[in-house]
mmCIF file of C-alpha atoms (C1' of nucleotides) in Angstrom:
data_model
loop_
_atom_site.group_PDB
_atom_site.id
_atom_site.type_symbol
_atom_site.label_atom_id
_atom_site.label_comp_id
_atom_site.label_asym_id
_atom_site.label_seq_id
_atom_site.Cartn_x
_atom_site.Cartn_y
_atom_site.Cartn_z
ATOM 1 C CA MET P 52 130.841 102.791 102.495
ATOM 2 C CA ASN P 53 128.192 104.127 103.743
ATOM 3 C CA GLY P 54 125.596 104.282 100.686
ATOM 4 C CA LYS P 55 124.664 100.839 102.129
ATOM 5 C CA GLU P 56 123.166 102.010 104.877
ATOM 6 C CA ILE P 57 120.965 104.277 103.318
ATOM 7 C CA ARG P 58 119.764 101.504 100.713
ATOM 8 C CA ARG P 59 118.758 99.149 103.725
ATOM 9 C CA SER P 60 116.873 102.064 105.420
ATOM 10 C CA MET P 61 115.609 103.358 102.241
ATOM 11 C CA PRO P 62 111.465 102.800 102.639
ATOM 12 C CA LEU P 63 110.183 100.176 99.912
ATOM 13 C CA PHE P 64 107.807 97.717 101.411
ATOM 14 C CA PRO P 65 104.123 97.793 102.023
ATOM 15 C CA ILE P 66 102.578 95.736 104.828
ATOM 16 C CA GLY P 67 101.490 93.001 102.400
ATOM 17 C CA THR P 68 104.796 92.231 100.913
ATOM 18 C CA VAL P 69 106.465 92.173 104.226
ATOM 19 C CA MET P 70 103.879 89.883 105.561
ATOM 20 C CA GLN P 71 105.011 87.434 102.939
ATOM 21 C CA LEU P 72 108.586 87.909 103.726
ATOM 22 C CA THR P 73 108.256 87.582 107.285
ATOM 23 C CA GLU P 74 105.422 85.289 107.352
ATOM 24 C CA LEU P 75 104.179 87.272 110.028
ATOM 25 C CA THR P 76 100.631 88.400 110.310
ATOM 26 C CA ALA P 77 99.627 92.132 109.445
ATOM 27 C CA ARG P 78 98.471 92.338 113.390
ATOM 28 C CA GLN P 79 101.185 91.222 114.722
ATOM 29 C CA ILE P 80 103.858 93.650 112.623
ATOM 30 C CA ARG P 81 101.274 96.670 113.935
ATOM 31 C CA TYR P 82 101.432 95.342 117.322
ATOM 32 C CA TYR P 83 105.524 95.399 117.118
ATOM 33 C CA GLU P 84 105.247 98.947 116.110
ATOM 34 C CA GLU P 85 103.208 99.975 118.597
ATOM 35 C CA HIS P 86 105.478 98.325 121.162
ATOM 36 C CA GLN P 87 108.349 100.690 119.145
ATOM 37 C CA LEU P 88 110.254 97.463 118.313
ATOM 38 C CA ILE P 89 110.255 98.858 114.476
ATOM 39 C CA SER P 90 109.655 102.197 113.142
ATOM 40 C CA PRO P 91 108.100 101.768 109.329
ATOM 41 C CA ALA P 92 108.062 105.038 107.578
ATOM 42 C CA ARG P 93 104.899 106.454 106.199
ATOM 43 C CA THR P 94 103.492 107.153 102.743
ATOM 44 C CA ASP P 95 101.840 110.648 101.968
ATOM 45 C CA GLY P 96 98.321 108.577 102.362
ATOM 46 C CA ASN P 97 99.559 106.909 106.310
ATOM 47 C CA ARG P 98 100.342 103.436 104.497
ATOM 48 C CA ARG P 99 103.311 101.823 106.440
ATOM 49 C CA LEU P 100 106.567 101.463 104.208
ATOM 50 C CA PHE P 101 109.218 99.079 105.351
ATOM 51 C CA SER P 102 112.893 98.978 104.628
ATOM 52 C CA LEU P 103 115.027 96.158 104.542
ATOM 53 C CA ASN P 104 116.543 96.939 108.014
ATOM 54 C CA ASP P 105 113.099 96.735 109.118
ATOM 55 C CA ILE P 106 112.271 93.640 107.732
ATOM 56 C CA ASP P 107 115.614 92.261 109.270
ATOM 57 C CA ARG P 108 114.527 93.482 112.665
ATOM 58 C CA LEU P 109 111.175 91.924 111.764
ATOM 59 C CA LEU P 110 112.538 88.393 111.362
ATOM 60 C CA GLU P 111 115.113 89.033 114.464
ATOM 61 C CA ILE P 112 111.672 89.941 116.573
ATOM 62 C CA LYS P 113 109.918 86.660 115.213
ATOM 63 C CA ASP P 114 113.217 84.726 115.948
ATOM 64 C CA LEU P 115 112.854 85.835 119.450
ATOM 65 C CA ILE P 116 109.589 85.632 120.345
ATOM 66 C CA ASP P 117 109.821 81.751 119.308
ATOM 67 C CA GLN P 118 112.296 81.514 121.953
ATOM 68 C CA GLY P 119 109.770 83.105 124.349
ATOM 69 C CA VAL P 120 111.258 86.737 124.860
ATOM 70 C CA ASN P 121 108.390 89.038 125.206
ATOM 71 C CA MET P 122 108.102 92.839 124.026
ATOM 72 C CA ALA P 123 110.086 94.160 126.838
ATOM 73 C CA GLY P 124 112.782 91.751 126.275
ATOM 74 C CA ILE P 125 113.092 92.523 122.626
ATOM 75 C CA LYS P 126 113.300 95.718 123.506
ATOM 76 C CA GLN P 127 115.998 95.600 125.893
ATOM 77 C CA LEU P 128 117.912 93.367 123.422
ATOM 78 C CA PHE P 129 117.931 95.973 120.688
ATOM 79 C CA LEU P 130 118.876 98.789 123.014
ATOM 80 C CA VAL P 131 122.036 97.105 124.186
ATOM 81 C CA LYS P 132 122.963 95.721 120.629
ATOM 82 C CA GLU P 133 122.488 99.311 119.593
ATOM 83 C CA GLN P 134 124.779 100.488 122.005
ATOM 84 C CA HIS P 135 127.279 97.752 121.313
ATOM 85 C CA ALA P 136 127.003 98.834 117.619
ATOM 86 C CA ASN P 137 127.827 102.112 118.686
ATOM 87 C CA GLU P 138 130.932 101.535 120.784
ATOM 88 C CA GLN P 139 132.185 99.620 117.947
ATOM 89 C CA GLU P 140 131.921 102.578 115.549
ATOM 90 C CA GLN P 141 133.598 104.724 118.117
ATOM 91 C CA GLU P 142 136.238 102.217 118.045
ATOM 92 C CA MET P 143 136.531 102.092 114.404
ATOM 93 C CA LYS P 144 136.805 105.615 114.011
ATOM 94 C CA LYS P 145 139.278 105.962 116.762
ATOM 95 C CA VAL P 146 141.404 102.893 115.194
ATOM 96 C CA LYS P 147 141.244 104.590 112.042
ATOM 97 C CA ARG P 148 142.362 108.054 113.404
ATOM 98 C CA GLU P 149 145.315 106.543 114.444
ATOM 99 C CA LEU P 150 146.602 104.715 111.401
ATOM 100 C CA THR P 151 149.816 103.497 112.278
ATOM 101 C CA ASP P 152 151.150 100.189 110.913
ATOM 102 C CA GLU P 153 150.174 98.755 114.348
ATOM 103 C CA GLY P 154 146.750 100.277 114.045
ATOM 104 C CA LEU P 155 146.220 98.682 110.765
ATOM 105 C CA ARG P 156 147.183 95.395 111.532
ATOM 106 C CA LYS P 157 144.509 95.802 114.639
ATOM 107 C CA LEU P 158 141.897 97.181 112.669
ATOM 108 C CA LEU P 159 142.358 94.331 109.739
ATOM 109 C CA ARG P 160 142.640 91.554 112.268
ATOM 110 C CA ASN P 161 139.189 92.950 114.052
ATOM 111 C CA GLU P 162 137.457 93.214 110.811
ATOM 112 C CA LEU P 163 138.111 89.654 109.744
ATOM 113 C CA LEU P 164 137.314 88.058 113.096
ATOM 114 C CA HIS P 165 133.851 89.787 113.467
ATOM 115 C CA SER P 166 133.304 90.619 109.867
ATOM 116 C CA GLY P 167 130.331 92.312 109.210
ATOM 117 C CA ARG P 168 128.899 92.438 112.785
ATOM 118 C CA LEU P 169 127.389 95.896 112.506
ATOM 119 C CA ASN P 170 124.113 96.126 111.791
ATOM 120 C CA SER P 171 123.791 92.227 110.741
ATOM 121 C CA PRO P 172 121.441 90.581 112.983
ATOM 122 C CA SER P 173 124.009 89.050 115.586
ATOM 123 C CA LEU P 174 121.321 86.319 116.259
ATOM 124 C CA ARG P 175 121.395 83.842 114.076
ATOM 125 C CA GLN P 176 118.803 82.797 111.531
ATOM 126 C CA GLY P 177 116.423 84.655 109.230
ATOM 127 C CA ASP P 178 117.913 87.493 107.915
ATOM 128 C CA LEU P 179 117.504 88.692 104.304
ATOM 129 C CA SER P 180 120.929 87.204 102.608
ATOM 130 C CA ARG P 181 118.193 84.933 100.707
ATOM 131 C CA PHE P 182 116.749 87.731 99.137
ATOM 132 C CA PHE P 183 119.690 90.178 98.482
ATOM 133 C CA HIS P 184 122.811 89.117 97.510
ATOM 134 C CA MET R 245 125.250 80.481 92.828
ATOM 135 C CA ASN R 246 121.669 80.734 91.412
ATOM 136 C CA GLY R 247 119.742 82.023 94.442
ATOM 137 C CA LYS R 248 120.756 85.225 93.479
ATOM 138 C CA GLU R 249 118.804 85.258 89.904
ATOM 139 C CA ILE R 250 115.648 83.961 92.128
ATOM 140 C CA ARG R 251 115.933 86.544 94.645
ATOM 141 C CA ARG R 252 116.136 89.213 91.526
ATOM 142 C CA SER R 253 113.192 87.874 90.218
ATOM 143 C CA MET R 254 111.215 87.907 93.296
ATOM 144 C CA PRO R 255 107.991 90.062 93.238
ATOM 145 C CA LEU R 256 108.318 92.231 96.005
ATOM 146 C CA PHE R 257 107.124 96.111 94.801
ATOM 147 C CA PRO R 258 104.422 97.693 94.139
ATOM 148 C CA ILE R 259 103.923 100.017 91.202
ATOM 149 C CA GLY R 260 103.989 102.827 93.691
ATOM 150 C CA THR R 261 107.156 102.161 94.775
ATOM 151 C CA VAL R 262 108.524 101.460 91.466
ATOM 152 C CA MET R 263 107.251 104.810 90.454
ATOM 153 C CA GLN R 264 109.379 106.475 92.936
ATOM 154 C CA LEU R 265 112.256 104.213 92.298
ATOM 155 C CA THR R 266 112.278 104.684 88.639
ATOM 156 C CA GLU R 267 110.575 108.051 87.944
ATOM 157 C CA LEU R 268 108.188 106.987 85.710
ATOM 158 C CA THR R 269 104.479 107.161 85.828
ATOM 159 C CA ALA R 270 102.344 104.575 86.412
ATOM 160 C CA ARG R 271 101.000 104.830 82.626
ATOM 161 C CA GLN R 272 104.171 104.716 81.636
ATOM 162 C CA ILE R 273 104.973 101.521 83.412
ATOM 163 C CA ARG R 274 101.702 99.720 82.294
ATOM 164 C CA TYR R 275 102.178 101.198 78.555
ATOM 165 C CA TYR R 276 105.453 99.204 78.804
ATOM 166 C CA GLU R 277 104.165 96.172 79.802
ATOM 167 C CA GLU R 278 101.392 96.654 77.529
ATOM 168 C CA HIS R 279 103.922 96.528 74.632
ATOM 169 C CA GLN R 280 105.729 93.120 76.274
ATOM 170 C CA LEU R 281 108.902 95.285 77.654
ATOM 171 C CA ILE R 282 108.138 93.903 81.111
ATOM 172 C CA SER R 283 106.041 90.956 82.760
ATOM 173 C CA PRO R 284 105.450 92.207 86.556
ATOM 174 C CA ALA R 285 103.789 89.120 88.516
ATOM 175 C CA ARG R 286 100.376 90.066 90.000
ATOM 176 C CA THR R 287 98.989 89.245 93.410
ATOM 177 C CA ASP R 288 95.968 87.464 94.212
ATOM 178 C CA GLY R 289 93.952 90.843 93.261
ATOM 179 C CA ASN R 290 95.549 91.575 90.047
ATOM 180 C CA ARG R 291 97.528 93.981 91.195
ATOM 181 C CA ARG R 292 101.201 94.265 90.057
ATOM 182 C CA LEU R 293 104.163 93.261 92.002
ATOM 183 C CA PHE R 294 107.497 94.188 90.578
ATOM 184 C CA SER R 295 111.294 92.383 90.953
ATOM 185 C CA LEU R 296 114.278 93.974 90.863
ATOM 186 C CA ASN R 297 114.724 92.399 87.347
ATOM 187 C CA ASP R 298 111.921 94.497 86.316
ATOM 188 C CA ILE R 299 113.143 97.503 88.016
ATOM 189 C CA ASP R 300 116.630 97.020 86.127
ATOM 190 C CA ARG R 301 114.562 96.915 83.059
ATOM 191 C CA LEU R 302 112.702 99.935 83.564
ATOM 192 C CA LEU R 303 115.553 101.772 84.213
ATOM 193 C CA GLU R 304 117.016 100.671 80.948
ATOM 194 C CA ILE R 305 113.916 101.432 78.990
ATOM 195 C CA LYS R 306 113.818 104.670 80.597
ATOM 196 C CA ASP R 307 117.411 105.534 79.423
ATOM 197 C CA LEU R 308 116.787 104.217 75.718
ATOM 198 C CA ILE R 309 113.637 106.194 75.624
ATOM 199 C CA ASP R 310 115.477 109.184 76.461
ATOM 200 C CA GLN R 311 117.936 108.312 73.669
ATOM 201 C CA GLY R 312 114.928 108.260 71.155
ATOM 202 C CA VAL R 313 114.402 104.533 70.700
ATOM 203 C CA ASN R 314 110.906 103.244 70.445
ATOM 204 C CA MET R 315 109.061 100.375 71.827
ATOM 205 C CA ALA R 316 110.096 98.323 68.826
ATOM 206 C CA GLY R 317 113.454 99.166 68.975
ATOM 207 C CA ILE R 318 113.660 98.185 72.578
ATOM 208 C CA LYS R 319 112.060 95.065 72.054
ATOM 209 C CA GLN R 320 114.752 93.888 69.872
ATOM 210 C CA LEU R 321 117.454 95.032 72.127
ATOM 211 C CA PHE R 322 116.076 93.097 74.891
ATOM 212 C CA LEU R 323 115.498 90.248 72.651
ATOM 213 C CA VAL R 324 119.364 90.221 70.984
ATOM 214 C CA LYS R 325 120.671 90.610 74.666
ATOM 215 C CA GLU R 326 118.869 87.669 75.817
ATOM 216 C CA GLN R 327 119.962 85.612 73.224
ATOM 217 C CA HIS R 328 123.399 86.705 73.759
ATOM 218 C CA ALA R 329 123.180 85.834 77.446
ATOM 219 C CA ASN R 330 122.084 82.145 76.771
ATOM 220 C CA GLU R 331 124.703 81.807 74.135
ATOM 221 C CA GLN R 332 127.233 83.052 76.985
ATOM 222 C CA GLU R 333 125.636 80.792 79.080
ATOM 223 C CA GLN R 334 125.909 77.504 77.103
ATOM 224 C CA GLU R 335 129.580 78.543 76.635
ATOM 225 C CA MET R 336 130.246 78.816 80.023
ATOM 226 C CA LYS R 337 128.552 75.371 80.527
ATOM 227 C CA LYS R 338 130.541 73.819 77.875
ATOM 228 C CA VAL R 339 133.717 75.372 79.063
ATOM 229 C CA LYS R 340 132.928 73.980 82.820
ATOM 230 C CA ARG R 341 132.788 70.866 81.291
ATOM 231 C CA GLU R 342 135.987 70.336 79.421
ATOM 232 C CA LEU R 343 137.472 71.680 82.726
ATOM 233 C CA THR R 344 140.736 71.088 81.520
ATOM 234 C CA ASP R 345 143.886 73.396 83.076
ATOM 235 C CA GLU R 346 143.486 75.435 79.529
ATOM 236 C CA GLY R 347 140.020 75.550 79.626
ATOM 237 C CA LEU R 348 140.114 76.639 83.132
ATOM 238 C CA ARG R 349 142.632 79.784 82.126
ATOM 239 C CA LYS R 350 140.338 80.410 79.531
ATOM 240 C CA LEU R 351 136.971 80.573 81.668
ATOM 241 C CA LEU R 352 138.945 82.537 84.440
ATOM 242 C CA ARG R 353 140.187 84.972 81.766
ATOM 243 C CA ASN R 354 136.432 85.722 80.504
ATOM 244 C CA GLU R 355 134.857 86.093 84.099
ATOM 245 C CA LEU R 356 137.368 88.679 84.627
ATOM 246 C CA LEU R 357 137.294 90.580 81.326
ATOM 247 C CA HIS R 358 133.598 90.649 81.511
ATOM 248 C CA SER R 359 132.385 90.330 85.085
ATOM 249 C CA GLY R 360 128.890 90.098 85.816
ATOM 250 C CA ARG R 361 127.694 90.715 82.065
ATOM 251 C CA LEU R 362 124.976 88.311 82.486
ATOM 252 C CA ASN R 363 121.665 89.792 83.375
ATOM 253 C CA SER R 364 123.400 92.622 84.386
ATOM 254 C CA PRO R 365 122.322 96.093 82.285
ATOM 255 C CA SER R 366 125.138 96.181 79.465
ATOM 256 C CA LEU R 367 123.955 99.212 78.727
ATOM 257 C CA ARG R 368 125.097 101.784 80.769
ATOM 258 C CA GLN R 369 123.835 103.710 83.498
ATOM 259 C CA GLY R 370 120.679 103.251 85.906
ATOM 260 C CA ASP R 371 120.784 99.954 87.261
ATOM 261 C CA LEU R 372 119.711 99.629 90.959
ATOM 262 C CA SER R 373 123.429 98.777 92.146
ATOM 263 C CA ARG R 374 122.983 102.189 94.537
ATOM 264 C CA PHE R 375 119.847 100.429 96.168
ATOM 265 C CA PHE R 376 121.211 97.193 96.908
ATOM 266 C CA HIS R 377 124.811 96.464 97.333
ATOM 267 C "C1'" DA V 115 99.978 120.478 54.982
ATOM 268 C "C1'" DA V 116 97.389 116.856 56.150
ATOM 269 C "C1'" DC V 117 97.348 112.442 58.324
ATOM 270 C "C1'" DA V 118 98.626 108.582 60.803
ATOM 271 C "C1'" DA V 119 101.052 106.804 65.084
ATOM 272 C "C1'" DT V 120 103.486 106.764 69.208
ATOM 273 C "C1'" DA V 121 104.057 107.843 73.733
ATOM 274 C "C1'" DT V 122 101.805 109.993 77.827
ATOM 275 C "C1'" DG V 123 98.447 112.637 80.454
ATOM 276 C "C1'" DT V 124 93.918 112.444 82.695
ATOM 277 C "C1'" DC V 125 89.510 110.690 84.242
ATOM 278 C "C1'" DA V 126 86.266 107.496 85.851
ATOM 279 C "C1'" DG V 127 84.261 103.670 88.172
ATOM 280 C "C1'" DA V 128 85.477 99.459 90.588
ATOM 281 C "C1'" DA V 129 88.179 96.632 93.215
ATOM 282 C "C1'" DA V 130 91.873 95.265 96.567
ATOM 283 C "C1'" DA V 131 95.053 96.844 100.312
ATOM 284 C "C1'" DC V 132 95.577 99.106 104.143
ATOM 285 C "C1'" DC V 133 94.225 102.058 108.042
ATOM 286 C "C1'" DT V 134 92.475 102.688 113.115
ATOM 287 C "C1'" DG V 135 89.880 101.286 116.718
ATOM 288 C "C1'" DA V 136 87.216 97.686 119.250
ATOM 289 C "C1'" DC V 137 86.059 93.623 120.963
ATOM 290 C "C1'" DA V 138 87.246 88.354 121.514
ATOM 291 C "C1'" DT V 139 90.324 84.562 122.950
ATOM 292 C "C1'" DG V 140 93.727 81.134 124.240
ATOM 293 C "C1'" DG V 141 97.822 80.717 127.187
ATOM 294 C "C1'" DT V 142 100.590 82.662 130.844
ATOM 295 C "C1'" DT V 143 101.666 85.049 135.030
ATOM 296 C "C1'" DT V 144 100.347 86.352 139.601
ATOM 297 C "C1'" DA O 233 90.199 83.231 139.427
ATOM 298 C "C1'" DA O 234 91.794 87.558 138.025
ATOM 299 C "C1'" DA O 235 94.975 90.118 135.318
ATOM 300 C "C1'" DC O 236 98.063 90.269 131.406
ATOM 301 C "C1'" DC O 237 99.907 89.213 127.044
ATOM 302 C "C1'" DA O 238 99.987 88.205 122.086
ATOM 303 C "C1'" DT O 239 97.452 87.706 118.355
ATOM 304 C "C1'" DG O 240 92.395 87.152 115.634
ATOM 305 C "C1'" DT O 241 88.679 89.285 113.841
ATOM 306 C "C1'" DC O 242 85.474 92.740 112.441
ATOM 307 C "C1'" DA O 243 83.942 97.158 110.825
ATOM 308 C "C1'" DG O 244 83.946 101.436 108.424
ATOM 309 C "C1'" DG O 245 86.665 104.566 106.370
ATOM 310 C "C1'" DT O 246 90.889 106.012 103.369
ATOM 311 C "C1'" DT O 247 94.293 104.913 99.779
ATOM 312 C "C1'" DT O 248 96.361 102.826 95.838
ATOM 313 C "C1'" DT O 249 95.882 100.263 92.056
ATOM 314 C "C1'" DC O 250 93.203 98.322 88.051
ATOM 315 C "C1'" DT O 251 91.182 98.543 83.108
ATOM 316 C "C1'" DG O 252 89.509 101.257 79.415
ATOM 317 C "C1'" DA O 253 88.213 105.559 77.325
ATOM 318 C "C1'" DC O 254 89.489 109.758 75.212
ATOM 319 C "C1'" DA O 255 92.668 113.783 74.523
ATOM 320 C "C1'" DT O 256 97.417 115.855 72.974
ATOM 321 C "C1'" DA O 257 102.143 116.674 71.857
ATOM 322 C "C1'" DT O 258 105.497 115.042 69.207
ATOM 323 C "C1'" DT O 259 106.837 112.509 65.435
ATOM 324 C "C1'" DG O 260 106.560 110.012 60.740
ATOM 325 C "C1'" DT O 261 104.384 109.564 56.284
ATOM 326 C "C1'" DT O 262 102.328 110.426 52.276
#
DNA sequence: AACAATATGTCAGAAAACCTGACATGGTTT
DNA sequence: AAACCATGTCAGGTTTTCTGACATATTGTT
């Protein structure tokens, strides 16, 4: 299903809530946006509205910063991750197209091995699984 | 697991977001609170913060109102529902205590038949499953 | 029909939350 | 030491939300 991605990208949270959820200051969050690590939506009145994906990202950012990575580094990491995710996506589609017995077994094995690797923070720690089931 | 209930009752959303999610006006939402159909948390600055459970409730309320039920009726419905949920809870605990083979079969059968009936809107339509997986 | 109650709309004034932009500061890197 | 990076802090302005009051349309009651 892909309504899931829609849900996870739906702009819902004001910055105050995000501050609490991530334990980042407003300043930090705005700074990361300034450096294009996140792109939260805006309300009509120009207030930021964050999605679950945004929050996941912020938690990843926090983690990386703790590990000494700087803005540029994080940006690069996100880039390659996204690329990788896209490749995977393509691979999935391809495999699904040639849905022979053989292909099916391959697909299933892959999904079991790296289950949910798309869009889920592959860098351990701090995702939102604790908030939403 | 019960962290789930914690997550679902975590105060996250300001009234503006809830308005959009439920398509209720602020006036309506406050009115329902006034009549104790919901009890959203408050921020330090006295602003309402709604949980996923609150939003589920609001959607139920909306549904019931559409069907002509008034405040008092809805309140009663919620009361009996909660009672029922508690009874079920007790029953569950009891069955789990006497976890004989027999009890186990009974438990499983029950869980399969009415799966997830606790805390999920037993009145059909309008819950948040569309937003969070 | 007249009246009361219910659910919601609308407005006003005040307080809280958020916005951007600027400058300050403590660590790092060069 | 100079420059840079990530963050803190402050100011002035805008948006959002708060409560309380009054208006109104629909429904229920006498």
